[in-house]
Coordinates of C-alpha atoms and ligand atoms in Angstrom, one line a residue:
X957 CA 5.0 21.1 17.3
X958 CA 8.0 19.7 19.2
X959 CA 10.3 17.4 17.2
X960 CA 12.6 15.0 19.0
X961 CA 14.8 12.1 18.0
X962 CA 16.2 10.9 21.3
X963 CA 14.3 8.9 23.9
X964 CA 15.8 11.2 26.6
X965 CA 14.4 14.4 25.2
X966 CA 11.1 12.6 24.5
X967 CA 10.8 11.5 28.1
X968 CA 11.5 15.0 29.4
X969 CA 8.6 16.5 27.5
X970 CA 6.3 13.5 28.2
X971 CA 7.2 13.8 31.9
X972 CA 6.1 17.5 32.0
X973 CA 2.7 16.5 30.4
X974 CA 2.1 13.7 32.8
X975 CA 3.0 15.9 35.7
X976 CA 0.1 18.1 34.5
X977 CA -2.2 15.1 34.4
X978 CA -2.4 15.1 30.6
X979 CA -3.1 11.8 28.8
X980 CA -0.9 10.8 25.9
X981 CA -2.0 9.2 22.6
X982 CA 0.5 7.6 20.3
X983 CA 0.1 7.4 16.5
X984 CA 2.9 5.1 15.1
X985 CA 3.7 5.6 11.4
X986 CA 6.5 5.0 8.9
X987 CA 6.0 8.5 7.5
X988 CA 5.3 9.5 3.9
X989 CA 2.0 10.7 5.4
X990 CA -1.3 10.8 3.5
X991 CA -4.8 11.8 4.6
X992 CA -5.2 8.2 6.0
X993 CA -2.4 8.8 8.5
X994 CA -3.4 12.4 9.1
X995 CA -7.0 11.3 10.1
X996 CA -5.5 9.4 13.0
X997 CA -4.3 12.6 14.7
X998 CA -7.8 14.2 15.4
X999 CA -9.0 10.7 16.4
X1000 CA -6.1 10.5 18.8
X1001 CA -7.0 13.9 20.2
X1002 CA -10.5 12.6 21.1
X1003 CA -8.8 10.2 23.5
X1004 CA -6.0 12.3 25.0
X1005 CA -4.9 15.8 25.7
X1006 CA -1.5 15.2 23.9
X1007 CA -0.9 13.5 20.6
X1008 CA 2.5 12.0 19.8
X1009 CA 3.2 10.8 16.2
X1010 CA 6.2 8.7 15.5
X1011 CA 7.9 8.3 12.2
X1012 CA 10.3 5.3 11.9
X1013 CA 10.8 3.2 8.8
X1014 CA 11.4 0.0 10.7
X1015 CA 13.9 -2.3 8.9
X1016 CA 12.8 -5.3 10.9
X1017 CA 9.3 -5.4 9.4
X1018 CA 10.5 -5.5 5.8
X1019 CA 11.2 -9.0 4.6
X1020 CA 14.1 -9.9 2.2
X1021 CA 13.6 -8.4 -1.2
X1022 CA 10.9 -5.9 0.0
X1023 CA 10.9 -2.2 -0.5
X1024 CA 12.8 -1.0 2.6
X1025 CA 15.4 0.9 0.5
X1026 CA 12.8 2.5 -1.9
X1027 CA 10.2 3.2 0.8
X1028 CA 9.4 6.9 0.3
X1029 CA 10.9 9.1 3.0
X1030 CA 9.5 12.6 3.0
X1031 CA 10.3 14.0 6.5
X1032 CA 10.1 17.7 5.7
X1033 CA 6.7 17.4 4.1
X1034 CA 5.5 15.1 6.9
X1035 CA 6.5 17.7 9.5
X1036 CA 4.5 20.4 7.7
X1037 CA 1.4 18.2 7.5
X1038 CA 1.6 17.2 11.1
X1039 CA 1.8 20.8 12.2
X1040 CA -1.3 21.5 10.2
X1041 CA -3.3 18.7 12.0
X1042 CA -1.9 20.0 15.3
X1043 CA 0.1 17.0 16.5
X1044 CA 1.9 18.0 19.7
X1045 CA 5.1 16.1 19.3
X1046 CA 6.8 14.2 16.4
X1047 CA 9.2 11.5 17.5
X1048 CA 11.7 10.6 14.7
X1049 CA 14.1 8.0 16.2
X1050 CA 17.0 6.5 14.3
X1051 CA 17.8 2.8 14.2
X1052 CA 20.3 3.1 17.1
X1053 CA 17.6 4.7 19.3
X1054 CA 15.1 2.0 18.6
X1055 CA 17.5 -0.9 18.6
X1056 CA 20.4 0.0 21.0
X1057 CA 22.0 -3.4 20.8
X1058 CA 21.8 -3.4 17.0
X1059 CA 19.3 -5.1 14.7
X1060 CA 20.9 -8.5 15.0
X1061 CA 20.9 -8.5 18.8
X1062 CA 17.5 -7.0 19.3
X1063 CA 15.0 -8.6 21.6
X1064 CA 12.1 -9.9 19.5
X1065 CA 8.4 -10.0 20.4
X1066 CA 6.4 -12.7 18.7
X1067 CA 2.6 -13.2 18.7
X1068 CA 2.0 -16.8 17.6
X1069 CA -0.9 -18.3 15.6
X1070 CA -2.7 -15.2 14.3
X1071 CA 0.5 -14.1 12.6
X1072 CA 0.9 -17.3 10.6
X1073 CA -1.8 -16.8 8.0
X1074 CA -2.7 -14.0 5.5
X1075 CA 0.0 -11.3 5.5
X1076 CA 2.1 -13.4 7.9
X1077 CA 2.2 -16.2 5.4
X1078 CA 3.3 -14.0 2.5
X1079 CA 5.7 -11.8 4.6
X1080 CA 7.5 -14.2 6.9
X1081 CA 8.9 -12.3 10.0
X1082 CA 6.9 -9.2 9.1
X1083 CA 4.7 -9.2 12.2
X1084 CA 7.6 -10.1 14.5
X1085 CA 9.2 -6.8 13.2
X1086 CA 6.0 -4.9 13.8
X1087 CA 5.4 -6.2 17.4
X1088 CA 9.1 -5.8 18.2
X1089 CA 9.1 -2.1 17.2
X1090 CA 5.6 -1.3 18.5
X1091 CA 6.4 -2.8 21.9
X1092 CA 9.6 -0.6 22.0
X1093 CA 7.5 2.5 21.1
X1094 CA 5.0 1.6 23.8
X1095 CA 7.8 1.3 26.4
X1096 CA 9.6 4.5 25.3
X1097 CA 6.4 6.7 25.0
X1098 CA 4.2 4.9 27.6
X1099 CA 1.0 6.1 25.9
X1100 CA -2.4 5.8 27.5
X1101 CA -3.8 5.0 24.1
X1102 CA -2.4 4.1 20.7
X1103 CA -4.2 4.5 17.3
X1104 CA -4.0 1.9 14.5
X1105 CA -5.7 2.0 11.1
X1106 CA -8.3 -0.6 10.1
X1107 CA -6.5 -0.8 6.7
X1108 CA -3.9 -3.0 8.4
X1109 CA -6.5 -5.1 10.1
X1110 CA -4.4 -8.1 10.9
X1111 CA -1.7 -5.9 12.3
X1112 CA -4.2 -4.2 14.6
X1113 CA -5.4 -7.6 15.9
X1114 CA -1.8 -8.8 16.5
X1115 CA -1.0 -5.6 18.4
X1116 CA -4.2 -6.0 20.5
X1117 CA -3.2 -9.5 21.4
X1118 CA 0.3 -8.5 22.3
X1119 CA -1.1 -5.7 24.6
X1120 CA -3.5 -8.1 26.2
X1121 CA -1.0 -10.9 26.6
X1122 CA 1.8 -8.7 28.0
X1123 CA -0.8 -6.8 30.0
X1124 CA 0.5 -3.5 28.8
X1125 CA -1.5 -0.7 30.4
X1126 CA -2.9 1.1 27.3
X1127 CA -5.9 1.1 25.1
X1128 CA -5.8 0.3 21.4
X1129 CA -8.2 2.3 19.1
X1130 CA -9.1 1.3 15.6
X1131 CA -9.4 4.1 13.0
X1132 CA -11.5 3.7 9.9
X1133 CA -9.8 3.3 6.5
X1134 CA -9.6 6.5 4.4
X1135 CA -10.2 5.9 0.7
X1136 CA -9.8 7.6 -2.6
X1137 CA -13.1 8.6 -4.4
X1138 CA -13.1 5.2 -6.3
X1139 CA -12.7 3.2 -3.1
X1140 CA -8.9 2.5 -3.2
X1141 CA -7.5 2.7 0.3
X1142 CA -4.9 5.4 0.7
X1143 CA -1.5 3.9 1.0
X1144 CA 2.1 5.1 0.6
X1145 CA 2.6 2.2 -1.8
X1146 CA -0.1 3.4 -4.2
X1147 CA 2.6 5.6 -5.7
X1148 CA 4.3 2.5 -7.1
X1149 CA 1.3 2.1 -9.5
X1150 CA 1.4 3.2 -13.1
X1151 CA -1.5 5.3 -14.4
X1152 CA -3.0 2.2 -16.0
X1153 CA -2.6 0.1 -12.9
X1154 CA -4.1 2.9 -10.8
X1155 CA -7.2 2.8 -12.9
X1156 CA -7.9 -0.9 -12.0
X1157 CA -6.6 -0.8 -8.4
X1158 CA -10.0 0.0 -7.0
X1159 CA -11.2 -3.4 -8.2
X1160 CA -9.8 -4.8 -5.0
X1161 CA -12.2 -2.7 -2.9
X1162 CA -15.1 -3.3 -5.2
X1163 CA -14.7 -7.0 -4.9
X1164 CA -14.6 -6.8 -1.1
X1165 CA -17.7 -4.6 -1.1
X1166 CA -19.4 -7.2 -3.4
X1167 CA -18.6 -10.0 -0.9
X1168 CA -20.0 -7.7 1.9
X1169 CA -23.3 -7.4 0.0
X1170 CA -23.4 -11.1 -0.6
X1171 CA -22.9 -11.9 3.1
X1172 CA -25.5 -9.4 4.1
X1173 CA -27.9 -11.0 1.6
X1174 CA -27.5 -14.2 3.5
X1175 CA -24.9 -16.1 1.4
X1176 CA -22.7 -18.3 3.5
X1177 CA -20.7 -20.2 0.8
X1178 CA -17.5 -18.6 2.0
X1179 CA -15.0 -20.6 0.0
X1180 CA -16.9 -20.0 -3.3
X1181 CA -17.1 -16.3 -2.6
X1182 CA -13.4 -16.2 -1.9
X1183 CA -12.6 -18.2 -5.0
X1184 CA -14.8 -16.0 -7.2
X1185 CA -13.1 -12.9 -6.0
X1186 CA -9.6 -14.4 -6.5
X1187 CA -10.5 -15.3 -10.1
X1188 CA -11.9 -11.8 -10.7
X1189 CA -8.6 -10.2 -9.3
X1190 CA -6.5 -12.4 -11.7
X1191 CA -8.8 -11.4 -14.6
X1192 CA -8.4 -7.7 -13.8
X1193 CA -4.5 -8.1 -14.0
X1194 CA -3.7 -8.5 -10.3
X1195 CA -1.5 -11.3 -8.9
X1196 CA -3.7 -12.1 -5.9
X1197 CA -2.3 -13.4 -2.6
X1198 CA -5.4 -14.1 -0.5
X1199 CA -9.0 -13.3 0.0
X1200 CA -10.3 -14.4 3.4
X1201 CA -13.7 -14.3 5.0
X1202 CA -13.0 -14.6 8.7
X1203 CA -14.2 -13.9 12.2
X1204 CA -13.3 -10.2 12.9
X1205 CA -12.4 -11.1 16.5
X1206 CA -9.6 -13.5 15.8
X1207 CA -9.4 -14.4 12.0
X1208 CA -10.7 -17.8 12.6
X1209 CA -13.1 -19.5 10.2
X1210 CA -16.7 -18.2 10.8
X1211 CA -19.4 -20.5 11.9
X1212 CA -23.2 -20.2 11.9
X1213 CA -23.1 -18.0 15.0
X1214 CA -20.5 -15.5 13.9
X1215 CA -21.9 -12.0 13.5
X1216 CA -18.8 -9.9 13.0
X1217 CA -16.9 -10.7 9.8
X1218 CA -13.8 -9.3 8.3
X1219 CA -13.1 -9.8 4.6
X1220 CA -9.4 -9.4 4.0
X1221 CA -7.4 -9.2 0.8
X1222 CA -3.9 -8.8 -0.5
X1223 CA -2.9 -8.6 -4.2
X1224 CA 0.1 -7.5 -6.1
X1225 CA -0.4 -5.1 -9.0
X1226 CA 2.8 -4.2 -10.8
X1227 CA 5.4 -3.2 -8.2
X1228 CA 2.7 -2.5 -5.5
X1229 CA 1.4 -4.9 -3.0
X1230 CA -2.1 -3.7 -2.0
X1231 CA -4.0 -4.8 1.0
X1232 CA -7.5 -3.9 2.1
X1233 CA -10.4 -5.3 4.2
X1234 CA -14.0 -4.5 5.2
X1235 CA -15.9 -5.3 8.3
X1236 CA -19.4 -6.8 7.9
X1237 CA -22.1 -7.3 10.5
X1238 CA -24.3 -10.3 9.5
Ligands
LIG1543 P1 2.2 3.0 8.0 O1 2.9 4.3 8.0 O2 1.8 2.4 6.7 O3 2.8 2.0 9.0 O4 0.8 3.3 8.7 C1 0.7 4.0 9.9 C2 -0.7 3.9 10.5 O5 -1.6 4.5 9.6 C3 -1.2 2.4 10.6 O6 -1.9 2.3 11.8 C4 -2.0 2.2 9.4 O7 -3.0 1.2 9.6 C5 -2.7 3.6 9.3 N1 -3.1 3.8 7.9 C6 -2.5 3.5 6.7 N2 -3.3 3.8 5.7 C7 -4.5 4.2 6.2 C8 -5.7 4.6 5.6 N3 -5.9 4.7 4.3 N4 -6.7 5.0 6.4 C9 -6.5 5.0 7.8 N5 -5.4 4.6 8.4 C10 -4.4 4.2 7.6

């Protein structure tokens, strides 16, 4: 596996691959890789001859008081894991490479409307940070395809919208959420959970799965279902932020004709902020 940290060396290698007519898939991450991240690499390989993984803990997407400083950084371990899953290239830029004019003078990319609700409401500026860094990665790497996890469903929708709106020439692929045996979605932030909190953490997924079953059984009292799950999260010891039953296509409120639903949730448990979602066809 080739490891580079400058855009220039990256471009050299990518240029060679393109010259040989090889397609390039990009898997953007913040590192501290787990099996969820690693599952994106073989999926990327199904779409391109070459797989580039980036690791960059993007300061712009952490809001004030969030865990930017504590975010786990485990580069040596990440390199070993990426070699095992046969990534071709690891791009590990520093802040100056990603933001050559400095964080305060950086051009910002904003996707309006669909960033105002859910995680956008609880993490103001977060999605601007995500779209600003992902658009930079897209222009540096110029991938044919980029892979994003369903776990961050709203993020994936926002990126799709950015790509469509800016008419960027690449395809976005959605990867399924990898879970622990009890249903908890793998996340770097799960390690902030105490043993006791870890034992209740999977309640988040169980409640989503319960709503999924209710929807498939024909229930359409969305607000009641959301409220019931919010109450259940509080009773289980979470500090819930939101549960939303929405149109998977654009996060708008579903109507009678909607057939693809996403049920999204975010809740705090101790020092961890957990998010999850499920897709339901009704
Ligand atoms: P992150 O490092 O948290 O920014 O995540 C990098 C990519 O991995 C994003 O596209 C995430 O959606 C994806 N990802 C994170 N957790 C999982 C998971 N449990 N299963 C599948 N993909 C995931």
